């Protein structure tokens, strides 16, 4: 930044506004973290993507954070599934592995189903396309990454509220 260039998420040197001091360089590199803080991003999101964020690789950071959702559910349930199959099994209507609530009425069943659909949506919108699209054809920009981190954070906050099915818990 002191020379008027930086490395983008594809590893290419690109022009940028020249920083006037080391303090400005530090401020600009910490802006993204500050934005995450303003949005109260769940701490588990960062556990999966700190290294990528240090490199300003927003695409990889988002991908790793999304994969972290499935990893967390597998840890809590012992399931070996992934993606939509994992979410559908873990949060199904009858005898789920994870309970968001007591499923005692239609509204609560809808809430559980909505959470399952949120998880599926994150994978269908972000993780799956990124897994099959080369970086050179899909670069993730800063503001887009912030939006996705909000969704992933919301999912982690719901997971904080989930209770593991006692039958699953007794197996571990």
PDB file of C-alpha atoms in Angstrom:
ATOM      1  CA  UNK A   1       0.000   0.000   0.000  1.00  0.00           C
ATOM      2  CA  UNK A   2       2.921   2.350   0.614  1.00  0.00           C
ATOM      3  CA  UNK A   3       3.832   1.946  -3.086  1.00  0.00           C
ATOM      4  CA  UNK A   4       0.266   2.266  -4.390  1.00  0.00           C
ATOM      5  CA  UNK A   5      -0.358  -1.417  -4.977  1.00  0.00           C
ATOM      6  CA  UNK A   6      -1.716  -4.428  -3.147  1.00  0.00           C
ATOM      7  CA  UNK A   7      -2.282  -8.124  -3.753  1.00  0.00           C
ATOM      8  CA  UNK A   8      -5.859  -9.043  -4.643  1.00  0.00           C
ATOM      9  CA  UNK A   9      -7.667 -12.272  -3.730  1.00  0.00           C
ATOM     10  CA  UNK A  10      -6.270 -13.942  -6.862  1.00  0.00           C
ATOM     11  CA  UNK A  11      -2.702 -13.176  -5.809  1.00  0.00           C
ATOM     12  CA  UNK A  12      -2.205 -10.497  -8.467  1.00  0.00           C
ATOM     13  CA  UNK A  13      -0.604  -7.127  -7.827  1.00  0.00           C
ATOM     14  CA  UNK A  14      -3.187  -4.414  -8.506  1.00  0.00           C
ATOM     15  CA  UNK A  15      -3.113  -0.639  -8.140  1.00  0.00           C
ATOM     16  CA  UNK A  16      -4.608   0.928  -5.014  1.00  0.00           C
ATOM     17  CA  UNK A  17      -4.663   4.332  -3.413  1.00  0.00           C
ATOM     18  CA  UNK A  18      -1.187   4.954  -2.027  1.00  0.00           C
ATOM     19  CA  UNK A  19      -1.026   4.954   1.773  1.00  0.00           C
ATOM     20  CA  UNK A  20       0.729   7.933   3.318  1.00  0.00           C
ATOM     21  CA  UNK A  21       1.962   6.177   6.470  1.00  0.00           C
ATOM     22  CA  UNK A  22       2.290   2.840   8.243  1.00  0.00           C
ATOM     23  CA  UNK A  23      -0.618   3.896  10.442  1.00  0.00           C
ATOM     24  CA  UNK A  24      -2.774   4.245   7.350  1.00  0.00           C
ATOM     25  CA  UNK A  25      -1.699   0.793   6.139  1.00  0.00           C
ATOM     26  CA  UNK A  26      -2.657  -0.683   9.514  1.00  0.00           C
ATOM     27  CA  UNK A  27      -5.983   1.160   9.548  1.00  0.00           C
ATOM     28  CA  UNK A  28      -6.891  -0.040   6.079  1.00  0.00           C
ATOM     29  CA  UNK A  29      -5.973  -3.663   6.775  1.00  0.00           C
ATOM     30  CA  UNK A  30      -7.982  -3.645  10.002  1.00  0.00           C
ATOM     31  CA  UNK A  31     -11.090  -2.090   8.442  1.00  0.00           C
ATOM     32  CA  UNK A  32     -12.526  -5.453   7.455  1.00  0.00           C
ATOM     33  CA  UNK A  33     -12.145  -6.814  10.979  1.00  0.00           C
ATOM     34  CA  UNK A  34     -13.849  -3.705  12.305  1.00  0.00           C
ATOM     35  CA  UNK A  35     -16.729  -4.253   9.887  1.00  0.00           C
ATOM     36  CA  UNK A  36     -17.087  -7.824  11.146  1.00  0.00           C
ATOM     37  CA  UNK A  37     -17.173  -6.499  14.701  1.00  0.00           C
ATOM     38  CA  UNK A  38     -19.882  -3.967  13.850  1.00  0.00           C
ATOM     39  CA  UNK A  39     -22.007  -6.809  12.534  1.00  0.00           C
ATOM     40  CA  UNK A  40     -21.423  -8.934  15.680  1.00  0.00           C
ATOM     41  CA  UNK A  41     -20.122 -11.850  13.623  1.00  0.00           C
ATOM     42  CA  UNK A  42     -20.136 -15.081  15.651  1.00  0.00           C
ATOM     43  CA  UNK A  43     -16.701 -16.103  16.929  1.00  0.00           C
ATOM     44  CA  UNK A  44     -16.966 -19.554  15.323  1.00  0.00           C
ATOM     45  CA  UNK A  45     -17.080 -17.958  11.880  1.00  0.00           C
ATOM     46  CA  UNK A  46     -13.612 -16.539  12.432  1.00  0.00           C
ATOM     47  CA  UNK A  47     -12.247 -19.859  13.717  1.00  0.00           C
ATOM     48  CA  UNK A  48     -12.543 -21.267  10.207  1.00  0.00           C
ATOM     49  CA  UNK A  49     -11.173 -18.388   8.158  1.00  0.00           C
ATOM     50  CA  UNK A  50      -8.686 -16.228  10.099  1.00  0.00           C
ATOM     51  CA  UNK A  51      -5.759 -17.133   7.865  1.00  0.00           C
ATOM     52  CA  UNK A  52      -7.678 -16.332   4.684  1.00  0.00           C
ATOM     53  CA  UNK A  53      -8.784 -12.979   6.059  1.00  0.00           C
ATOM     54  CA  UNK A  54      -5.214 -12.090   6.947  1.00  0.00           C
ATOM     55  CA  UNK A  55      -4.454 -12.535   3.244  1.00  0.00           C
ATOM     56  CA  UNK A  56      -7.590 -10.559   2.248  1.00  0.00           C
ATOM     57  CA  UNK A  57      -8.739 -13.671   0.382  1.00  0.00           C
ATOM     58  CA  UNK A  58     -12.460 -13.087   0.854  1.00  0.00           C
ATOM     59  CA  UNK A  59     -13.498 -15.926  -1.432  1.00  0.00           C
ATOM     60  CA  UNK A  60     -11.551 -18.565   0.498  1.00  0.00           C
ATOM     61  CA  UNK A  61     -12.604 -17.032   3.809  1.00  0.00           C
ATOM     62  CA  UNK A  62     -16.287 -17.270   2.899  1.00  0.00           C
ATOM     63  CA  UNK A  63     -15.835 -20.817   1.586  1.00  0.00           C
ATOM     64  CA  UNK A  64     -14.103 -21.976   4.782  1.00  0.00           C
ATOM     65  CA  UNK A  65     -16.654 -20.248   7.003  1.00  0.00           C
ATOM     66  CA  UNK A  66     -19.501 -21.956   5.128  1.00  0.00           C
ATOM     67  CA  UNK A  67     -17.806 -25.352   5.413  1.00  0.00           C
ATOM     68  CA  UNK A  68     -17.448 -24.642   9.126  1.00  0.00           C
ATOM     69  CA  UNK A  69     -21.235 -24.840   9.527  1.00  0.00           C
ATOM     70  CA  UNK A  70     -21.304 -28.428   8.327  1.00  0.00           C
ATOM     71  CA  UNK A  71     -18.231 -29.242  10.397  1.00  0.00           C
ATOM     72  CA  UNK A  72     -19.904 -27.949  13.552  1.00  0.00           C
ATOM     73  CA  UNK A  73     -23.075 -29.956  12.923  1.00  0.00           C
ATOM     74  CA  UNK A  74     -21.056 -33.115  12.241  1.00  0.00           C
ATOM     75  CA  UNK A  75     -19.153 -32.572  15.506  1.00  0.00           C
ATOM     76  CA  UNK A  76     -22.378 -32.179  17.470  1.00  0.00           C
ATOM     77  CA  UNK A  77     -24.272 -35.049  15.851  1.00  0.00           C
ATOM     78  CA  UNK A  78     -21.596 -37.541  14.838  1.00  0.00           C
ATOM     79  CA  UNK A  79     -23.039 -37.627  11.331  1.00  0.00           C
ATOM     80  CA  UNK A  80     -20.791 -38.332   8.373  1.00  0.00           C
ATOM     81  CA  UNK A  81     -23.047 -36.527   5.885  1.00  0.00           C
ATOM     82  CA  UNK A  82     -22.377 -33.184   4.231  1.00  0.00           C
ATOM     83  CA  UNK A  83     -24.311 -30.267   2.815  1.00  0.00           C
ATOM     84  CA  UNK A  84     -28.057 -30.508   2.267  1.00  0.00           C
ATOM     85  CA  UNK A  85     -28.117 -34.209   3.184  1.00  0.00           C
ATOM     86  CA  UNK A  86     -26.543 -33.374   6.556  1.00  0.00           C
ATOM     87  CA  UNK A  87     -28.873 -30.444   7.229  1.00  0.00           C
ATOM     88  CA  UNK A  88     -31.975 -32.394   6.165  1.00  0.00           C
ATOM     89  CA  UNK A  89     -31.051 -35.304   8.448  1.00  0.00           C
ATOM     90  CA  UNK A  90     -29.937 -33.208  11.415  1.00  0.00           C
ATOM     91  CA  UNK A  91     -32.988 -30.926  11.435  1.00  0.00           C
ATOM     92  CA  UNK A  92     -35.747 -33.139  10.052  1.00  0.00           C
ATOM     93  CA  UNK A  93     -39.281 -32.793  11.379  1.00  0.00           C
ATOM     94  CA  UNK A  94     -39.542 -36.236  12.957  1.00  0.00           C
ATOM     95  CA  UNK A  95     -36.846 -37.265  15.439  1.00  0.00           C
ATOM     96  CA  UNK A  96     -34.190 -34.716  14.454  1.00  0.00           C
ATOM     97  CA  UNK A  97     -30.600 -34.880  15.623  1.00  0.00           C
ATOM     98  CA  UNK A  98     -30.753 -31.198  16.615  1.00  0.00           C
ATOM     99  CA  UNK A  99     -33.735 -29.424  18.120  1.00  0.00           C
ATOM    100  CA  UNK A 100     -34.042 -25.673  17.711  1.00  0.00           C
ATOM    101  CA  UNK A 101     -37.165 -25.824  19.879  1.00  0.00           C
ATOM    102  CA  UNK A 102     -39.644 -28.384  21.223  1.00  0.00           C
ATOM    103  CA  UNK A 103     -41.489 -28.741  17.861  1.00  0.00           C
ATOM    104  CA  UNK A 104     -44.787 -28.600  19.775  1.00  0.00           C
ATOM    105  CA  UNK A 105     -46.795 -26.653  17.182  1.00  0.00           C
ATOM    106  CA  UNK A 106     -46.783 -25.674  13.517  1.00  0.00           C
ATOM    107  CA  UNK A 107     -44.954 -22.389  14.172  1.00  0.00           C
ATOM    108  CA  UNK A 108     -42.103 -24.148  15.953  1.00  0.00           C
ATOM    109  CA  UNK A 109     -41.932 -26.824  13.268  1.00  0.00           C
ATOM    110  CA  UNK A 110     -41.774 -24.040  10.668  1.00  0.00           C
ATOM    111  CA  UNK A 111     -38.977 -22.348  12.611  1.00  0.00           C
ATOM    112  CA  UNK A 112     -36.954 -25.591  12.640  1.00  0.00           C
ATOM    113  CA  UNK A 113     -37.608 -26.059   8.930  1.00  0.00           C
ATOM    114  CA  UNK A 114     -36.662 -22.453   8.190  1.00  0.00           C
ATOM    115  CA  UNK A 115     -33.359 -22.906   9.981  1.00  0.00           C
ATOM    116  CA  UNK A 116     -32.669 -26.064   7.977  1.00  0.00           C
ATOM    117  CA  UNK A 117     -33.476 -24.138   4.782  1.00  0.00           C
ATOM    118  CA  UNK A 118     -31.140 -21.302   5.821  1.00  0.00           C
ATOM    119  CA  UNK A 119     -28.290 -23.785   6.145  1.00  0.00           C
ATOM    120  CA  UNK A 120     -29.142 -25.333   2.779  1.00  0.00           C
ATOM    121  CA  UNK A 121     -29.363 -21.875   1.195  1.00  0.00           C
ATOM    122  CA  UNK A 122     -25.885 -20.940   2.410  1.00  0.00           C
ATOM    123  CA  UNK A 123     -24.495 -24.082   0.811  1.00  0.00           C
ATOM    124  CA  UNK A 124     -26.512 -23.725  -2.406  1.00  0.00           C
ATOM    125  CA  UNK A 125     -25.671 -20.036  -2.828  1.00  0.00           C
ATOM    126  CA  UNK A 126     -22.054 -20.016  -1.698  1.00  0.00           C
ATOM    127  CA  UNK A 127     -20.260 -23.247  -0.878  1.00  0.00           C
ATOM    128  CA  UNK A 128     -21.446 -25.402  -3.774  1.00  0.00           C
ATOM    129  CA  UNK A 129     -20.904 -22.884  -6.598  1.00  0.00           C
ATOM    130  CA  UNK A 130     -17.494 -21.904  -5.202  1.00  0.00           C
ATOM    131  CA  UNK A 131     -16.492 -25.561  -5.018  1.00  0.00           C
ATOM    132  CA  UNK A 132     -17.152 -25.971  -8.726  1.00  0.00           C
ATOM    133  CA  UNK A 133     -16.061 -22.572 -10.058  1.00  0.00           C
ATOM    134  CA  UNK A 134     -12.397 -21.596 -10.447  1.00  0.00           C
ATOM    135  CA  UNK A 135     -11.247 -18.517  -8.527  1.00  0.00           C
ATOM    136  CA  UNK A 136     -10.466 -16.698 -11.766  1.00  0.00           C
ATOM    137  CA  UNK A 137     -14.157 -16.903 -12.712  1.00  0.00           C
ATOM    138  CA  UNK A 138     -15.648 -15.957  -9.339  1.00  0.00           C
ATOM    139  CA  UNK A 139     -13.886 -13.411  -7.203  1.00  0.00           C
ATOM    140  CA  UNK A 140     -15.509 -12.504  -3.886  1.00  0.00           C
ATOM    141  CA  UNK A 141     -15.515  -8.807  -3.094  1.00  0.00           C
ATOM    142  CA  UNK A 142     -15.303  -7.308   0.408  1.00  0.00           C
ATOM    143  CA  UNK A 143     -18.942  -6.193   0.765  1.00  0.00           C
ATOM    144  CA  UNK A 144     -20.273  -9.444  -0.649  1.00  0.00           C
ATOM    145  CA  UNK A 145     -18.131 -11.364   1.854  1.00  0.00           C
ATOM    146  CA  UNK A 146     -19.484  -9.255   4.722  1.00  0.00           C
ATOM    147  CA  UNK A 147     -23.049 -10.065   3.665  1.00  0.00           C
ATOM    148  CA  UNK A 148     -22.318 -13.792   3.532  1.00  0.00           C
ATOM    149  CA  UNK A 149     -20.558 -13.679   6.917  1.00  0.00           C
ATOM    150  CA  UNK A 150     -23.739 -12.190   8.408  1.00  0.00           C
ATOM    151  CA  UNK A 151     -25.741 -15.182   7.128  1.00  0.00           C
ATOM    152  CA  UNK A 152     -23.195 -17.704   8.366  1.00  0.00           C
ATOM    153  CA  UNK A 153     -23.032 -15.924  11.715  1.00  0.00           C
ATOM    154  CA  UNK A 154     -26.815 -16.038  12.026  1.00  0.00           C
ATOM    155  CA  UNK A 155     -26.719 -19.788  11.402  1.00  0.00           C
ATOM    156  CA  UNK A 156     -24.108 -20.232  14.164  1.00  0.00           C
ATOM    157  CA  UNK A 157     -26.258 -18.192  16.549  1.00  0.00           C
ATOM    158  CA  UNK A 158     -29.179 -20.530  15.851  1.00  0.00           C
ATOM    159  CA  UNK A 159     -26.888 -23.524  16.373  1.00  0.00           C
ATOM    160  CA  UNK A 160     -25.989 -22.085  19.785  1.00  0.00           C
ATOM    161  CA  UNK A 161     -29.666 -22.470  20.689  1.00  0.00           C
ATOM    162  CA  UNK A 162     -30.009 -26.044  19.420  1.00  0.00           C
ATOM    163  CA  UNK A 163     -30.211 -29.027  21.706  1.00  0.00           C
ATOM    164  CA  UNK A 164     -28.689 -32.318  20.614  1.00  0.00           C
ATOM    165  CA  UNK A 165     -31.175 -35.187  20.587  1.00  0.00           C
ATOM    166  CA  UNK A 166     -30.606 -37.144  23.839  1.00  0.00           C
ATOM    167  CA  UNK A 167     -30.368 -40.401  21.849  1.00  0.00           C
ATOM    168  CA  UNK A 168     -27.453 -38.937  19.852  1.00  0.00           C
ATOM    169  CA  UNK A 169     -25.815 -37.561  22.995  1.00  0.00           C
ATOM    170  CA  UNK A 170     -25.956 -40.967  24.707  1.00  0.00           C
ATOM    171  CA  UNK A 171     -23.977 -42.535  21.832  1.00  0.00           C
ATOM    172  CA  UNK A 172     -20.989 -40.254  22.375  1.00  0.00           C
TER     173      UNK A 172
END
